[in-house]
Amino acid sequence: MAELANVSPGTVDRIIHNRGQVAQENVDKVNAIIEQYGYKRNILASNLALNKKFHFAVFLPQYENLEYWKSQIAGIEKAAVEFHKFGIVLDYFFYDFNEVSFKESVKKVLEFDCDGLLFAPIFYEESVRFLKEYEKKNIPIVMIDSNIDSNNKHAYVGQDAFQSGYLAGRLSSFAVKNERQILIFKITREIESTSVYLQRIDGFYSFFKDHDELTNFKFSEITIKDSGIDQLNLEMFSGINSVFVPNSRAYIVARFLEQNSIKGVRIIGYDLLKENIEYLNKGVIDFLINQRPEEQGYMGIAHLYKKLVLQEAVENTHYIPLEIILKENYFPAKKTV
């Protein structure tokens, strides 16, 4: 480019990066060549030459002994390894499943200087307040697992929670002719009133509202805390034909039904946890809707990489496809001789 414009490489560099005084005649010549040849600055090469670092804060629940969040971390770490050579550095902030721990971590995240944030908003009200404060930093934010941003100001990677509940409703309706009693079994932690959880239930009911010809379905709900799973009893399942568990704890219901020799109850739940897979393969759980947590973690970091390092325009919403897992398509049935 310098040769075409008959100027020095230093002059071209100053014009491209808007540094220093350059004669207007030379500015016009270089800009004309840029327009003619479609020059585009190699952002990656520039960053590598400057040894520039991009710090991403990762703000998630503690993942020890939690298979779902371990998978999220696995995806995040995969992205970190892949993008490390381009200056990506991750700084982790974890919180326990209680509001006190969350608030303590919020203070640390707000004080930390970084270029982008990956965030899992488990506590709804507290997360809304945190985001409102964090927005003052004018830093890109990507949420995973739960989307609490109705205005689409921030990026989101995960499933459409309402649509996944709607799908669960459709799965419950298959091959049903007689009256069917459906139990929505909510096994929750103290904090689990997140929008994703409630949207699944809303989507489930909406399927049946939209299909008013399905008049033979009756619904009931039971809520117990995760710490009180010993409270399950036979009366809860009296007359029940289907159970919808709107989170990853379907295996708790499946285990109880198996231990008490209760058969013929269709169970629909979420996530490919080892215990869920065990009961899927046994035929106790009928359907699992897979959220692909590892893919969520990877795509969350990839979004920040594209936006900040490559400076690309990227879509704010990345919905993970709804994947229905049955015994036959997760663990192929063995052929009988």
Tab-separated table of C-alpha atoms in Angstrom:
chain	number	residue	atom	x	y	z
A	1	MET	CA	0.000	0.000	0.000
A	2	ALA	CA	2.892	2.360	0.814
A	3	GLU	CA	4.442	1.634	-2.562
A	4	LEU	CA	1.163	2.312	-4.413
A	5	ALA	CA	0.688	5.623	-2.601
A	6	ASN	CA	4.376	6.532	-2.944
A	7	VAL	CA	4.679	7.167	0.803
A	8	SER	CA	6.567	5.470	3.634
A	9	PRO	CA	5.110	2.463	5.559
A	10	GLY	CA	5.206	4.644	8.675
A	11	THR	CA	2.939	7.182	7.010
A	12	VAL	CA	0.443	4.439	6.079
A	13	ASP	CA	0.519	3.149	9.655
A	14	ARG	CA	-0.199	6.619	11.065
A	15	ILE	CA	-3.089	7.138	8.649
A	16	ILE	CA	-4.686	3.720	9.335
A	17	HIS	CA	-4.415	4.084	13.096
A	18	ASN	CA	-5.081	7.843	13.097
A	19	ARG	CA	-1.797	8.642	14.821
A	20	GLY	CA	0.300	11.726	14.282
A	21	GLN	CA	0.309	14.565	11.724
A	22	VAL	CA	0.120	13.535	8.062
A	23	ALA	CA	-0.225	15.772	5.021
A	24	GLN	CA	-3.793	15.792	3.725
A	25	GLU	CA	-2.522	14.911	0.239
A	26	ASN	CA	-1.056	11.641	1.583
A	27	VAL	CA	-4.190	10.916	3.622
A	28	ASP	CA	-6.298	11.234	0.477
A	29	LYS	CA	-3.974	8.973	-1.550
A	30	VAL	CA	-3.904	6.227	1.089
A	31	ASN	CA	-7.663	6.351	1.669
A	32	ALA	CA	-8.270	6.109	-2.084
A	33	ILE	CA	-6.138	2.963	-2.251
A	34	ILE	CA	-7.905	1.491	0.784
A	35	GLU	CA	-11.256	2.068	-0.916
A	36	GLN	CA	-10.023	0.696	-4.250
A	37	TYR	CA	-8.451	-2.496	-2.868
A	38	GLY	CA	-10.819	-3.074	0.055
A	39	TYR	CA	-8.120	-3.073	2.713
A	40	LYS	CA	-9.180	-4.510	6.057
A	41	ARG	CA	-6.957	-4.380	9.107
A	42	ASN	CA	-5.902	-7.811	10.397
A	43	ILE	CA	-7.225	-7.444	13.933
A	44	LEU	CA	-5.822	-10.768	15.147
A	45	ALA	CA	-2.359	-9.952	13.837
A	46	SER	CA	-2.494	-6.521	15.479
A	47	ASN	CA	-3.505	-8.013	18.825
A	48	LEU	CA	-0.801	-10.675	18.651
A	49	ALA	CA	1.825	-8.088	17.752
A	50	LEU	CA	0.805	-5.972	20.734
A	51	ASN	CA	0.563	-9.062	22.981
A	52	LYS	CA	-2.879	-7.779	23.981
A	53	LYS	CA	-4.835	-9.658	26.660
A	54	PHE	CA	-8.617	-9.896	26.941
A	55	HIS	CA	-9.887	-10.714	30.424
A	56	PHE	CA	-13.317	-12.373	30.647
A	57	ALA	CA	-14.983	-12.725	34.052
A	58	VAL	CA	-16.881	-16.006	34.479
A	59	PHE	CA	-19.554	-15.710	37.189
A	60	LEU	CA	-21.210	-19.084	37.899
A	61	PRO	CA	-22.559	-21.308	40.688
A	62	GLN	CA	-20.131	-23.647	42.453
A	63	TYR	CA	-19.902	-26.789	40.326
A	64	GLU	CA	-18.456	-29.405	42.678
A	65	ASN	CA	-20.758	-32.458	42.719
A	66	LEU	CA	-23.118	-30.769	40.241
A	67	GLU	CA	-22.858	-32.590	36.936
A	68	TYR	CA	-24.768	-29.988	34.931
A	69	TRP	CA	-22.453	-27.136	35.945
A	70	LYS	CA	-19.371	-29.295	35.514
A	71	SER	CA	-20.414	-29.663	31.877
A	72	GLN	CA	-20.769	-25.876	31.551
A	73	ILE	CA	-17.231	-25.473	32.909
A	74	ALA	CA	-15.952	-28.143	30.498
A	75	GLY	CA	-17.286	-26.120	27.559
A	76	ILE	CA	-15.842	-22.891	28.933
A	77	GLU	CA	-12.432	-24.500	29.430
A	78	LYS	CA	-12.518	-25.917	25.910
A	79	ALA	CA	-13.058	-22.406	24.533
A	80	ALA	CA	-10.354	-21.014	26.835
A	81	VAL	CA	-7.788	-23.468	25.472
A	82	GLU	CA	-8.815	-22.809	21.878
A	83	PHE	CA	-8.700	-18.996	22.170
A	84	HIS	CA	-5.774	-18.685	24.579
A	85	LYS	CA	-3.317	-17.961	21.768
A	86	PHE	CA	-5.393	-14.908	20.864
A	87	GLY	CA	-4.971	-13.367	24.326
A	88	ILE	CA	-8.074	-14.717	26.068
A	89	VAL	CA	-7.708	-14.976	29.868
A	90	LEU	CA	-10.531	-16.229	32.108
A	91	ASP	CA	-11.050	-15.132	35.712
A	92	TYR	CA	-13.555	-17.214	37.697
A	93	PHE	CA	-15.988	-16.057	40.369
A	94	PHE	CA	-18.119	-18.779	41.972
A	95	TYR	CA	-21.018	-18.560	44.393
A	96	ASP	CA	-22.747	-21.145	46.560
A	97	PHE	CA	-26.452	-21.819	46.181
A	98	ASN	CA	-27.540	-19.179	48.669
A	99	GLU	CA	-28.133	-15.435	48.477
A	100	VAL	CA	-25.419	-14.504	50.977
A	101	SER	CA	-22.719	-16.156	48.876
A	102	PHE	CA	-24.153	-14.656	45.698
A	103	LYS	CA	-24.111	-11.126	47.112
A	104	GLU	CA	-20.522	-11.536	48.322
A	105	SER	CA	-19.443	-12.648	44.852
A	106	VAL	CA	-21.353	-9.772	43.250
A	107	LYS	CA	-19.138	-7.294	45.122
A	108	LYS	CA	-15.988	-8.978	43.816
A	109	VAL	CA	-17.266	-9.072	40.229
A	110	LEU	CA	-18.276	-5.407	40.327
A	111	GLU	CA	-14.807	-4.448	41.564
A	112	PHE	CA	-12.998	-6.555	38.949
A	113	ASP	CA	-11.826	-4.832	35.763
A	114	CYS	CA	-12.340	-6.950	32.655
A	115	ASP	CA	-13.385	-6.809	29.016
A	116	GLY	CA	-16.432	-9.103	29.071
A	117	LEU	CA	-18.655	-11.091	31.448
A	118	LEU	CA	-20.129	-14.604	31.229
A	119	PHE	CA	-22.908	-14.913	33.814
A	120	ALA	CA	-25.407	-17.532	34.995
A	121	PRO	CA	-28.275	-15.628	36.685
A	122	ILE	CA	-29.658	-18.206	39.128
A	123	PHE	CA	-31.170	-15.770	41.671
A	124	TYR	CA	-33.696	-13.798	39.662
A	125	GLU	CA	-34.242	-10.636	41.729
A	126	GLU	CA	-30.626	-10.387	42.852
A	127	SER	CA	-29.400	-10.981	39.295
A	128	VAL	CA	-31.612	-8.214	37.931
A	129	ARG	CA	-30.129	-5.792	40.473
A	130	PHE	CA	-26.604	-6.984	39.703
A	131	LEU	CA	-27.051	-6.516	35.936
A	132	LYS	CA	-28.475	-3.039	36.417
A	133	GLU	CA	-25.352	-2.057	38.358
A	134	TYR	CA	-22.954	-3.884	36.043
A	135	GLU	CA	-24.368	-2.184	32.958
A	136	LYS	CA	-22.682	1.029	34.140
A	137	LYS	CA	-19.364	-0.552	33.145
A	138	ASN	CA	-20.519	-0.687	29.512
A	139	ILE	CA	-18.992	-4.147	29.123
A	140	PRO	CA	-20.467	-6.948	26.950
A	141	ILE	CA	-22.462	-9.486	28.986
A	142	VAL	CA	-23.383	-13.031	27.968
A	143	MET	CA	-25.868	-15.022	30.032
A	144	ILE	CA	-26.048	-18.804	29.974
A	145	ASP	CA	-28.664	-21.269	31.263
A	146	SER	CA	-31.218	-18.554	32.163
A	147	ASN	CA	-32.255	-15.485	30.213
A	148	ILE	CA	-33.597	-12.705	32.424
A	149	ASP	CA	-33.133	-9.910	29.881
A	150	SER	CA	-36.518	-9.310	28.245
A	151	ASN	CA	-35.192	-6.292	26.321
A	152	ASN	CA	-32.407	-8.280	24.628
A	153	LYS	CA	-29.741	-5.792	25.762
A	154	HIS	CA	-27.354	-8.613	26.609
A	155	ALA	CA	-26.435	-11.811	24.824
A	156	TYR	CA	-27.967	-15.149	25.796
A	157	VAL	CA	-26.875	-18.710	25.061
A	158	GLY	CA	-29.243	-21.513	26.045
A	159	GLN	CA	-32.608	-23.010	25.347
A	160	ASP	CA	-35.869	-21.192	24.850
A	161	ALA	CA	-37.278	-22.200	28.248
A	162	PHE	CA	-40.928	-21.589	27.327
A	163	GLN	CA	-40.563	-23.596	24.124
A	164	SER	CA	-38.892	-26.490	25.953
A	165	GLY	CA	-41.841	-26.649	28.376
A	166	TYR	CA	-44.218	-26.508	25.418
A	167	LEU	CA	-42.340	-29.450	23.899
A	168	ALA	CA	-42.660	-31.383	27.172
A	169	GLY	CA	-46.406	-30.833	26.975
A	170	ARG	CA	-46.502	-32.276	23.476
A	171	LEU	CA	-44.485	-35.299	24.597
A	172	SER	CA	-46.985	-35.859	27.420
A	173	SER	CA	-49.869	-35.872	24.934
A	174	PHE	CA	-48.552	-38.624	22.670
A	175	ALA	CA	-50.649	-41.786	22.266
A	176	VAL	CA	-53.151	-40.886	24.994
A	177	LYS	CA	-56.805	-41.797	24.474
A	178	ASN	CA	-58.287	-42.106	27.949
A	179	GLU	CA	-58.289	-39.590	30.784
A	180	ARG	CA	-54.781	-38.939	32.006
A	181	GLN	CA	-53.614	-37.468	35.290
A	182	ILE	CA	-50.437	-35.393	34.951
A	183	LEU	CA	-48.338	-34.427	37.952
A	184	ILE	CA	-45.899	-31.511	37.716
A	185	PHE	CA	-43.322	-32.451	40.321
A	186	LYS	CA	-41.167	-29.526	41.399
A	187	ILE	CA	-38.080	-30.597	43.346
A	188	THR	CA	-36.317	-27.318	44.011
A	189	ARG	CA	-33.492	-25.758	45.921
A	190	GLU	CA	-34.261	-22.746	48.075
A	191	ILE	CA	-33.288	-20.410	45.263
A	192	GLU	CA	-34.969	-22.067	42.339
A	193	SER	CA	-37.552	-19.532	41.266
A	194	THR	CA	-35.533	-18.557	38.208
A	195	SER	CA	-37.333	-17.447	35.112
A	196	VAL	CA	-36.172	-20.488	33.148
A	197	TYR	CA	-37.797	-22.842	35.655
A	198	LEU	CA	-41.084	-20.939	35.695
A	199	GLN	CA	-41.109	-20.475	31.916
A	200	ARG	CA	-40.881	-24.232	31.386
A	201	ILE	CA	-43.966	-24.779	33.510
A	202	ASP	CA	-45.759	-21.936	31.728
A	203	GLY	CA	-44.830	-23.462	28.360
A	204	PHE	CA	-46.070	-26.885	29.485
A	205	TYR	CA	-49.510	-25.547	30.413
A	206	SER	CA	-49.630	-23.394	27.274
A	207	PHE	CA	-49.401	-26.460	25.048
A	208	PHE	CA	-52.647	-27.792	26.473
A	209	LYS	CA	-54.302	-24.365	26.370
A	210	ASP	CA	-53.461	-24.172	22.665
A	211	HIS	CA	-54.888	-27.663	22.089
A	212	ASP	CA	-58.301	-27.435	23.673
A	213	GLU	CA	-59.293	-30.691	21.993
A	214	LEU	CA	-57.155	-32.437	24.642
A	215	THR	CA	-59.895	-32.390	27.277
A	216	ASN	CA	-58.920	-35.684	28.910
A	217	PHE	CA	-55.899	-34.301	30.769
A	218	LYS	CA	-56.055	-33.305	34.424
A	219	PHE	CA	-53.197	-31.542	36.228
A	220	SER	CA	-51.822	-31.319	39.737
A	221	GLU	CA	-48.627	-29.906	41.247
A	222	ILE	CA	-46.382	-30.885	44.135
A	223	THR	CA	-43.413	-28.853	45.380
A	224	ILE	CA	-40.744	-30.150	47.739
A	225	LYS	CA	-37.314	-28.814	48.613
A	226	ASP	CA	-34.273	-30.682	47.382
A	227	SER	CA	-33.353	-31.309	51.015
A	228	GLY	CA	-36.698	-33.015	51.626
A	229	ILE	CA	-36.696	-35.758	48.998
A	230	ASP	CA	-37.436	-38.303	51.726
A	231	GLN	CA	-40.909	-36.729	51.809
A	232	LEU	CA	-41.990	-38.616	48.674
A	233	ASN	CA	-44.829	-41.025	49.373
A	234	LEU	CA	-47.127	-43.376	47.503
A	235	GLU	CA	-50.154	-41.119	47.917
A	236	MET	CA	-48.496	-38.442	45.755
A	237	PHE	CA	-48.591	-40.798	42.773
A	238	SER	CA	-52.032	-42.285	43.317
A	239	GLY	CA	-53.842	-42.294	39.958
A	240	ILE	CA	-50.963	-40.456	38.227
A	241	ASN	CA	-50.152	-41.463	34.636
A	242	SER	CA	-47.476	-38.881	33.726
A	243	VAL	CA	-44.918	-36.817	35.665
A	244	PHE	CA	-43.235	-33.671	34.373
A	245	VAL	CA	-40.112	-32.645	36.294
A	246	PRO	CA	-39.094	-29.160	35.006
A	247	ASN	CA	-35.429	-29.483	35.983
A	248	SER	CA	-32.648	-32.084	36.131
A	249	ARG	CA	-34.055	-34.074	39.095
A	250	ALA	CA	-36.284	-36.538	37.224
A	251	TYR	CA	-34.104	-39.366	38.557
A	252	ILE	CA	-35.421	-38.718	42.101
A	253	VAL	CA	-38.978	-39.504	41.010
A	254	ALA	CA	-37.766	-42.425	38.878
A	255	ARG	CA	-35.838	-43.935	41.792
A	256	PHE	CA	-38.884	-43.720	44.075
A	257	LEU	CA	-41.174	-45.339	41.494
A	258	GLU	CA	-38.686	-48.148	40.862
A	259	GLN	CA	-38.137	-48.810	44.580
A	260	ASN	CA	-41.887	-49.058	45.084
A	261	SER	CA	-42.528	-51.145	41.932
A	262	ILE	CA	-44.796	-48.493	40.409
A	263	LYS	CA	-44.942	-48.973	36.652
A	264	GLY	CA	-46.763	-47.363	33.750
A	265	VAL	CA	-45.977	-43.741	34.723
A	266	ARG	CA	-44.482	-41.647	31.941
A	267	ILE	CA	-41.661	-39.368	33.180
A	268	ILE	CA	-40.366	-36.332	31.301
A	269	GLY	CA	-37.403	-34.344	32.588
A	270	TYR	CA	-34.240	-32.481	31.630
A	271	ASP	CA	-30.500	-33.032	31.269
A	272	LEU	CA	-28.246	-36.002	30.610
A	273	LEU	CA	-27.065	-36.503	34.160
A	274	LYS	CA	-25.668	-39.953	34.877
A	275	GLU	CA	-28.546	-40.795	37.207
A	276	ASN	CA	-31.117	-39.612	34.657
A	277	ILE	CA	-29.441	-41.722	31.967
A	278	GLU	CA	-29.486	-44.743	34.283
A	279	TYR	CA	-33.270	-44.575	34.599
A	280	LEU	CA	-33.698	-43.690	30.931
A	281	ASN	CA	-31.880	-46.893	29.967
A	282	LYS	CA	-34.012	-48.850	32.427
A	283	GLY	CA	-37.135	-47.471	30.763
A	284	VAL	CA	-38.332	-45.682	33.920
A	285	ILE	CA	-37.728	-42.206	32.455
A	286	ASP	CA	-39.318	-41.873	29.009
A	287	PHE	CA	-37.962	-38.550	27.695
A	288	LEU	CA	-35.112	-36.208	28.600
A	289	ILE	CA	-34.758	-32.776	27.010
A	290	ASN	CA	-31.047	-32.127	26.655
A	291	GLN	CA	-29.841	-28.554	27.244
A	292	ARG	CA	-26.291	-29.227	25.976
A	293	PRO	CA	-24.593	-27.395	28.880
A	294	GLU	CA	-21.083	-27.923	27.511
A	295	GLU	CA	-22.099	-26.260	24.251
A	296	GLN	CA	-23.623	-23.353	26.181
A	297	GLY	CA	-20.351	-22.720	28.028
A	298	TYR	CA	-18.287	-22.916	24.853
A	299	MET	CA	-20.595	-20.644	22.853
A	300	GLY	CA	-20.725	-18.076	25.652
A	301	ILE	CA	-16.954	-17.573	25.536
A	302	ALA	CA	-16.963	-17.779	21.727
A	303	HIS	CA	-19.495	-14.922	21.609
A	304	LEU	CA	-17.222	-12.665	23.669
A	305	TYR	CA	-14.225	-13.686	21.543
A	306	LYS	CA	-15.973	-12.775	18.302
A	307	LYS	CA	-17.345	-9.514	19.670
A	308	LEU	CA	-14.242	-8.223	21.446
A	309	VAL	CA	-11.254	-9.849	19.759
A	310	LEU	CA	-12.488	-10.157	16.170
A	311	GLN	CA	-14.763	-7.112	16.533
A	312	GLU	CA	-17.475	-8.893	14.583
A	313	ALA	CA	-21.187	-8.111	14.677
A	314	VAL	CA	-22.806	-11.078	16.426
A	315	GLU	CA	-26.404	-11.970	17.189
A	316	ASN	CA	-27.390	-11.470	20.809
A	317	THR	CA	-29.542	-14.597	21.106
A	318	HIS	CA	-28.154	-18.079	20.510
A	319	TYR	CA	-30.862	-20.665	21.125
A	320	ILE	CA	-29.634	-24.217	21.636
A	321	PRO	CA	-31.798	-26.691	19.653
A	322	LEU	CA	-34.300	-28.688	21.695
A	323	GLU	CA	-32.934	-32.235	21.710
A	324	ILE	CA	-35.239	-35.079	22.744
A	325	ILE	CA	-33.410	-38.066	24.198
A	326	LEU	CA	-35.038	-41.501	24.469
A	327	LYS	CA	-33.549	-44.815	25.503
A	328	GLU	CA	-33.309	-45.862	21.867
A	329	ASN	CA	-31.391	-42.862	20.563
A	330	TYR	CA	-29.043	-42.422	23.522
A	331	PHE	CA	-28.106	-46.033	24.113
A	332	PRO	CA	-29.092	-48.124	21.066
A	333	ALA	CA	-31.272	-51.119	21.846
A	334	LYS	CA	-29.450	-54.455	21.627
A	335	LYS	CA	-30.586	-56.828	18.922
A	336	THR	CA	-32.065	-60.085	20.110
A	337	VAL	CA	-30.803	-63.282	18.506
